[in-house]
Structure formats: structure tokens, C-alpha cells
Amino acid sequence: MPFFAANLSMMFTEHGFLDRFRAAADAGFDAVEFLFPYDYPAAEVAARLADAELEQVLFNLPAGDWADGERGLAALPGREDEFRRSVATALSYAKALGTRRLHMMAGIADAADPGRRAAYADALAFAADAAGEKDITLLIEPLNPRDMPGYFLNSFDQAAAMITDLGRPNVKLQFDIYHRQILHGDVLKALEQMMPIIGHVQIASVPGRNEPGTGELDDFRVLEALDELGYRGFVGCEYRPKAATLEGLDWLDWFEEC
Ligand SMILES: O=C(O)C(=O)[C@H](O)CO
Ligand SMILES: [Mg+2]
């Protein structure tokens, strides 16, 4: 059975953000992930994690002005100084929260533009080295254009090639099953082929991005395959509950019946 992490940016939204830690722990989760902790003092988030006895398995580097539509800085020429500061901020929070995985978002940028490709490659190498000094895994994640139009990284092969070309052992793939199915399909074979570079997995149903087991994929077969392939990392539950979060957790019962 995979190690599941509740995604507090999408789940338990019946509660204020800082109260979601306790809600996730009371629901039986031992681990959580979310997008960004930066609206709160690191010490406050750390205290919530400690109080709820939760592990913070992942969060994202700052991604620019999210409210204004920015989705990452790495591929944006001219934002290098801001990006480097964002890496320092993320590493400071990671130290406070005990987090060993950080997701670097690329930004809304045309991957065919040589300047953006160069900016991204430089940013990836900088962040990889900074994270590597702290024994932290840096993750990159292809996102589908329906959810994130214009996003720089929109192909699993493109991401795998970047990871291979960079050759840093702490740079890994964030394999979001939801995006994989929308972008390419062929989920089981991709998990098998890409397993050596996978650093984190996320799941949601397709196309609704709801609880596993409610979409077009046999999500439980995919989760079983992760076990069979020897994946021992976390699976982030990055889904929007169809109704109240607690009502929708019965998908986890599937594993009780195994
Ligand atoms: O969109 C996703 O699937 C992610 O995991 C990013 O971190 C946030 O957009
Ligand atoms: Mg994801």
C-alpha cells in the first residue's frame, strides 16, 4: 500500500489552512503536501505539523505572482534574481518543516523559445545545486495545457530528457498520474520506464480531478503497480473532493480490503 499524503491545498478546504493539519491527522493521514507555505511564518506551520504529528513531504518553490497568473519563475528571463531568492526562501522553509522534496515550477513560457529554454536550464542547475547542498530532492512536473495553458513544461519525455541531461542525482520527476493520463496516457508503461527518475507521485481521477476511483482510469490498478514496481515514496492526494473531504475518503477502504 502506498504512503499517501493529503494535499492541503485541495483537501480539507472546509477548514482554514492552518487547521487542515489537524483535520488531516484526525482523518488518519501521517503525511501532507501543499502548494505554498509562504503566507505563514515557518514556525507556525512547523508547530501545526508537530502538533498533528505529520510529515511535510513536499511543497513548491515560490512561483511568482500566483494571483496574477504567474506559475513559476524558472523559465522567465530577467527574473533570475527573484528566482534565486525564491530558492533561498524555499530552502529556509524546508529546513524549518523538515521537508526533503521541493517542486520547482517552470512558469508560463514557450518551450520553443531558446532564451526561455536557456533560462530554465540555468535555473534548474542553480536550484539543483542549492537543494543538493541540503540533501533535498528537487522535482520538476509536466502539467497538462487544459489545467495550465502555456506552461513551459508540458511533456513527460521533455522533463525526463532535462533530468537526464542535467545529470544531478537530486533532480527527479514529479509524476502526477492525472497530468500523465491527460497528456500522454500509457500510465503503467511510463511508470515502469521512468521509475528510476521518479521522486514523487501524485494522483487524482481523470477528467474530474476528484477522488481516485471516480474517473476513466483504474486508479487502484495504477496504485498497485507502484507497489509492484518497488516505489516506496509518497503518493500525494492532489484531488478536489467531490463533496466534503471526509465523505470522499472511502476510496482508501479499497486498500483495507486487499
Ligand atoms: O498542478 C499540479 O499538479 C501540481 O502539482 C503543481 O504543484 C501546482 O500546480
Ligand atoms: Mg501535481
Tab-separated table of C-alpha atoms and ligand atoms in Angstrom:
chain	number	residue	atom	x	y	z
A	1	MET	CA	0.000	0.000	0.000
A	2	PRO	CA	1.451	3.381	-0.966
A	3	PHE	CA	2.227	6.059	1.599
A	4	PHE	CA	-0.449	8.688	0.998
A	5	ALA	CA	-0.013	12.402	1.689
A	6	ALA	CA	-3.072	14.619	1.940
A	7	ASN	CA	-2.765	17.689	-0.294
A	8	LEU	CA	-3.850	20.550	1.971
A	9	SER	CA	-4.193	22.981	-0.943
A	10	MET	CA	-7.070	20.872	-2.342
A	11	MET	CA	-8.366	18.737	0.537
A	12	PHE	CA	-9.898	19.745	3.890
A	13	THR	CA	-10.728	23.169	2.481
A	14	GLU	CA	-13.712	23.185	4.838
A	15	HIS	CA	-11.118	24.456	7.302
A	16	GLY	CA	-8.761	27.410	7.309
A	17	PHE	CA	-5.331	26.433	6.027
A	18	LEU	CA	-3.608	26.171	9.418
A	19	ASP	CA	-6.437	23.993	10.757
A	20	ARG	CA	-6.136	21.496	7.893
A	21	PHE	CA	-3.131	19.810	9.501
A	22	ARG	CA	-5.140	18.622	12.481
A	23	ALA	CA	-8.072	17.711	10.195
A	24	ALA	CA	-5.802	15.551	8.016
A	25	ALA	CA	-4.258	13.845	11.042
A	26	ASP	CA	-7.686	13.190	12.564
A	27	ALA	CA	-8.693	11.613	9.243
A	28	GLY	CA	-5.782	9.202	9.525
A	29	PHE	CA	-3.073	10.797	7.363
A	30	ASP	CA	0.548	10.689	8.559
A	31	ALA	CA	1.861	12.963	5.807
A	32	VAL	CA	0.811	16.098	3.950
A	33	GLU	CA	1.847	18.195	0.971
A	34	PHE	CA	0.640	21.551	-0.292
A	35	LEU	CA	1.500	24.227	-2.806
A	36	PHE	CA	2.950	27.074	-0.761
A	37	PRO	CA	3.562	27.764	2.972
A	38	TYR	CA	4.796	31.315	2.455
A	39	ASP	CA	1.713	33.151	3.680
A	40	TYR	CA	2.504	31.875	7.183
A	41	PRO	CA	5.575	32.040	9.435
A	42	ALA	CA	7.589	28.822	9.049
A	43	ALA	CA	7.499	28.373	12.823
A	44	GLU	CA	3.685	28.403	12.815
A	45	VAL	CA	3.477	25.781	10.072
A	46	ALA	CA	6.123	23.703	11.837
A	47	ALA	CA	4.123	23.890	15.065
A	48	ARG	CA	0.973	22.662	13.300
A	49	LEU	CA	2.908	19.759	11.779
A	50	ALA	CA	4.407	18.838	15.161
A	51	ASP	CA	1.076	19.131	16.980
A	52	ALA	CA	-0.571	16.845	14.426
A	53	GLU	CA	2.474	14.552	14.230
A	54	LEU	CA	2.551	14.905	10.447
A	55	GLU	CA	5.399	14.717	7.942
A	56	GLN	CA	5.553	17.516	5.369
A	57	VAL	CA	6.648	15.609	2.276
A	58	LEU	CA	6.526	18.305	-0.409
A	59	PHE	CA	5.807	21.913	-1.221
A	60	ASN	CA	6.606	24.239	-4.113
A	61	LEU	CA	9.218	26.915	-4.584
A	62	PRO	CA	7.605	30.391	-4.717
A	63	ALA	CA	6.053	30.735	-8.181
A	64	GLY	CA	5.848	34.497	-8.717
A	65	ASP	CA	2.580	36.421	-8.555
A	66	TRP	CA	0.144	33.476	-8.480
A	67	ALA	CA	-2.937	35.716	-8.254
A	68	ASP	CA	-1.751	37.490	-11.389
A	69	GLY	CA	-1.429	34.207	-13.284
A	70	GLU	CA	2.267	33.506	-12.822
A	71	ARG	CA	3.037	29.773	-12.433
A	72	GLY	CA	6.743	29.721	-11.722
A	73	LEU	CA	9.839	31.812	-12.434
A	74	ALA	CA	12.434	29.355	-13.735
A	75	ALA	CA	11.782	29.834	-17.466
A	76	LEU	CA	11.287	33.611	-17.300
A	77	PRO	CA	14.353	35.533	-18.496
A	78	GLY	CA	15.029	38.656	-16.426
A	79	ARG	CA	13.643	37.115	-13.234
A	80	GLU	CA	16.904	35.380	-12.270
A	81	ASP	CA	17.499	37.397	-9.064
A	82	GLU	CA	13.933	36.831	-7.881
A	83	PHE	CA	14.241	33.134	-8.688
A	84	ARG	CA	17.465	32.774	-6.701
A	85	ARG	CA	15.830	34.497	-3.725
A	86	SER	CA	12.864	32.145	-4.073
A	87	VAL	CA	15.179	29.156	-3.797
A	88	ALA	CA	16.669	30.530	-0.578
A	89	THR	CA	13.191	31.128	0.825
A	90	ALA	CA	12.044	27.614	-0.026
A	91	LEU	CA	15.164	26.049	1.496
A	92	SER	CA	14.655	28.058	4.673
A	93	TYR	CA	11.088	26.771	4.980
A	94	ALA	CA	12.199	23.247	4.106
A	95	LYS	CA	14.686	23.321	6.987
A	96	ALA	CA	12.013	24.532	9.407
A	97	LEU	CA	9.466	21.953	8.233
A	98	GLY	CA	11.848	19.042	7.765
A	99	THR	CA	10.812	18.734	4.097
A	100	ARG	CA	13.089	16.804	1.734
A	101	ARG	CA	11.256	17.416	-1.593
A	102	LEU	CA	10.675	20.741	-3.338
A	103	HIS	CA	8.814	21.232	-6.599
A	104	MET	CA	10.235	23.889	-8.914
A	105	MET	CA	7.563	25.312	-11.193
A	106	ALA	CA	8.721	26.492	-14.616
A	107	GLY	CA	6.351	29.310	-15.498
A	108	ILE	CA	4.138	30.296	-18.410
A	109	ALA	CA	6.644	30.396	-21.255
A	110	ASP	CA	7.120	28.984	-24.740
A	111	ALA	CA	9.481	25.997	-24.574
A	112	ALA	CA	10.341	26.587	-28.246
A	113	ASP	CA	11.972	29.898	-27.305
A	114	PRO	CA	15.754	29.358	-26.925
A	115	GLY	CA	16.001	32.140	-24.350
A	116	ARG	CA	13.413	30.519	-22.141
A	117	ARG	CA	14.997	27.112	-22.506
A	118	ALA	CA	18.352	28.562	-21.503
A	119	ALA	CA	16.839	30.428	-18.549
A	120	TYR	CA	15.148	27.238	-17.390
A	121	ALA	CA	18.312	25.142	-17.718
A	122	ASP	CA	20.309	27.692	-15.700
A	123	ALA	CA	17.586	27.920	-13.052
A	124	LEU	CA	17.312	24.139	-12.782
A	125	ALA	CA	21.073	23.758	-12.310
A	126	PHE	CA	21.179	26.554	-9.714
A	127	ALA	CA	18.242	25.177	-7.722
A	128	ALA	CA	19.563	21.616	-8.009
A	129	ASP	CA	22.933	22.580	-6.563
A	130	ALA	CA	21.411	24.683	-3.771
A	131	ALA	CA	18.975	21.912	-2.840
A	132	GLY	CA	21.654	19.250	-3.170
A	133	GLU	CA	23.785	21.002	-0.555
A	134	LYS	CA	20.865	20.465	1.864
A	135	ASP	CA	20.244	16.869	0.749
A	136	ILE	CA	16.916	17.919	-0.733
A	137	THR	CA	15.341	16.433	-3.873
A	138	LEU	CA	14.285	18.983	-6.492
A	139	LEU	CA	11.262	17.916	-8.514
A	140	ILE	CA	10.015	19.034	-11.924
A	141	GLU	CA	6.494	18.216	-13.086
A	142	PRO	CA	4.944	18.309	-16.560
A	143	LEU	CA	1.484	19.918	-16.416
A	144	ASN	CA	-1.272	19.484	-18.972
A	145	PRO	CA	-2.357	22.525	-21.017
A	146	ARG	CA	-6.045	22.186	-20.111
A	147	ASP	CA	-5.276	22.920	-16.477
A	148	MET	CA	-2.287	25.146	-17.102
A	149	PRO	CA	-2.388	26.798	-20.565
A	150	GLY	CA	1.017	27.928	-21.800
A	151	TYR	CA	3.003	26.172	-19.093
A	152	PHE	CA	6.629	25.684	-20.105
A	153	LEU	CA	6.933	22.004	-19.079
A	154	ASN	CA	4.165	20.012	-20.781
A	155	SER	CA	5.748	16.729	-21.791
A	156	PHE	CA	6.988	13.809	-19.697
A	157	ASP	CA	9.663	12.992	-22.298
A	158	GLN	CA	10.797	16.656	-22.251
A	159	ALA	CA	11.094	16.522	-18.446
A	160	ALA	CA	12.892	13.170	-18.483
A	161	ALA	CA	15.396	14.469	-21.034
A	162	MET	CA	16.083	17.561	-18.917
A	163	ILE	CA	16.671	15.395	-15.841
A	164	THR	CA	18.963	13.045	-17.751
A	165	ASP	CA	20.860	15.882	-19.464
A	166	LEU	CA	21.392	17.740	-16.183
A	167	GLY	CA	22.689	14.599	-14.508
A	168	ARG	CA	22.182	15.784	-10.938
A	169	PRO	CA	21.111	12.823	-8.732
A	170	ASN	CA	18.847	15.019	-6.608
A	171	VAL	CA	16.734	16.207	-9.562
A	172	LYS	CA	13.764	13.924	-10.061
A	173	LEU	CA	10.404	13.717	-11.812
A	174	GLN	CA	7.157	14.602	-10.053
A	175	PHE	CA	4.941	12.004	-11.756
A	176	ASP	CA	1.397	13.275	-11.475
A	177	ILE	CA	-0.818	10.459	-12.784
A	178	TYR	CA	-3.580	12.981	-13.547
A	179	HIS	CA	-1.363	15.005	-15.891
A	180	ARG	CA	0.217	11.890	-17.403
A	181	GLN	CA	-3.142	10.487	-18.422
A	182	ILE	CA	-4.299	13.761	-19.950
A	183	LEU	CA	-1.013	14.476	-21.730
A	184	HIS	CA	0.013	11.040	-22.955
A	185	GLY	CA	-1.947	8.165	-21.408
A	186	ASP	CA	0.104	4.934	-21.236
A	187	VAL	CA	0.402	5.394	-17.467
A	188	LEU	CA	1.576	1.931	-16.377
A	189	LYS	CA	4.299	1.686	-19.003
A	190	ALA	CA	5.505	5.205	-18.228
A	191	LEU	CA	5.706	4.412	-14.511
A	192	GLU	CA	7.800	1.347	-15.321
A	193	GLN	CA	10.123	3.147	-17.746
A	194	MET	CA	10.519	6.327	-15.664
A	195	MET	CA	10.708	4.709	-12.214
A	196	PRO	CA	14.500	5.385	-11.929
A	197	ILE	CA	13.899	9.144	-12.123
A	198	ILE	CA	10.602	9.385	-10.188
A	199	GLY	CA	10.945	11.343	-6.934
A	200	HIS	CA	7.278	11.849	-6.094
A	201	VAL	CA	3.876	10.702	-7.344
A	202	GLN	CA	0.508	12.423	-7.196
A	203	ILE	CA	-2.920	11.129	-8.060
A	204	ALA	CA	-6.409	12.383	-8.903
A	205	SER	CA	-9.190	10.994	-11.074
A	206	VAL	CA	-9.351	11.936	-14.779
A	207	PRO	CA	-11.015	14.057	-16.062
A	208	GLY	CA	-12.668	15.387	-12.888
A	209	ARG	CA	-9.540	15.668	-10.680
A	210	ASN	CA	-11.567	14.157	-7.846
A	211	GLU	CA	-11.090	11.149	-5.576
A	212	PRO	CA	-9.225	8.152	-7.030
A	213	GLY	CA	-11.646	5.564	-8.416
A	214	THR	CA	-14.106	8.112	-9.815
A	215	GLY	CA	-12.674	8.626	-13.309
A	216	GLU	CA	-11.642	6.905	-16.531
A	217	LEU	CA	-8.520	5.222	-15.150
A	218	ASP	CA	-8.391	2.156	-12.946
A	219	ASP	CA	-6.604	4.186	-10.284
A	220	PHE	CA	-6.343	1.220	-7.942
A	221	ARG	CA	-4.542	-0.829	-10.574
A	222	VAL	CA	-2.144	2.063	-11.064
A	223	LEU	CA	-1.521	2.305	-7.316
A	224	GLU	CA	-0.977	-1.470	-7.146
A	225	ALA	CA	1.548	-1.149	-9.982
A	226	LEU	CA	3.500	1.407	-7.939
A	227	ASP	CA	3.930	-1.235	-5.232
A	228	GLU	CA	4.863	-3.884	-7.796
A	229	LEU	CA	7.460	-1.538	-9.347
A	230	GLY	CA	9.054	-1.040	-5.940
A	231	TYR	CA	8.060	2.608	-5.483
A	232	ARG	CA	8.473	3.393	-1.779
A	233	GLY	CA	7.928	7.150	-1.900
A	234	PHE	CA	4.777	9.115	-1.182
A	235	VAL	CA	1.633	9.496	-3.274
A	236	GLY	CA	0.189	12.991	-2.973
A	237	CYS	CA	-3.618	13.043	-2.975
A	238	GLU	CA	-3.804	16.121	-5.179
A	239	TYR	CA	-7.537	15.996	-5.848
A	240	ARG	CA	-10.588	18.150	-5.311
A	241	PRO	CA	-13.078	16.219	-3.133
A	242	LYS	CA	-16.428	15.841	-4.946
A	243	ALA	CA	-18.205	16.770	-1.739
A	244	ALA	CA	-16.952	17.071	1.831
A	245	THR	CA	-13.413	15.751	2.206
A	246	LEU	CA	-14.245	13.198	4.885
A	247	GLU	CA	-17.202	11.845	2.900
A	248	GLY	CA	-14.899	11.149	-0.031
A	249	LEU	CA	-12.187	9.243	1.849
A	250	ASP	CA	-13.905	5.890	1.401
A	251	TRP	CA	-11.674	5.248	-1.631
A	252	LEU	CA	-8.971	4.389	0.904
A	253	ASP	CA	-11.119	1.458	2.080
A	254	TRP	CA	-10.063	-0.320	-1.105
A	255	PHE	CA	-6.659	-0.914	0.467
A	256	GLU	CA	-8.200	-2.282	3.663
A	257	GLU	CA	-9.871	-4.996	1.605
A	258	CYS	CA	-6.596	-6.086	-0.012
B	1	LIG	O1	-0.676	21.295	-10.743
B	1	LIG	C1	-0.146	20.307	-10.223
B	1	LIG	O2	-0.446	19.105	-10.468
B	1	LIG	C2	0.939	20.497	-9.239
B	1	LIG	O3	1.291	19.531	-8.594
B	1	LIG	C3	1.626	21.846	-9.070
B	1	LIG	O4	2.499	21.780	-7.987
B	1	LIG	C4	0.725	23.025	-8.852
B	1	LIG	O5	0.171	23.481	-9.991
B	2	MG	MG	0.636	17.697	-9.427
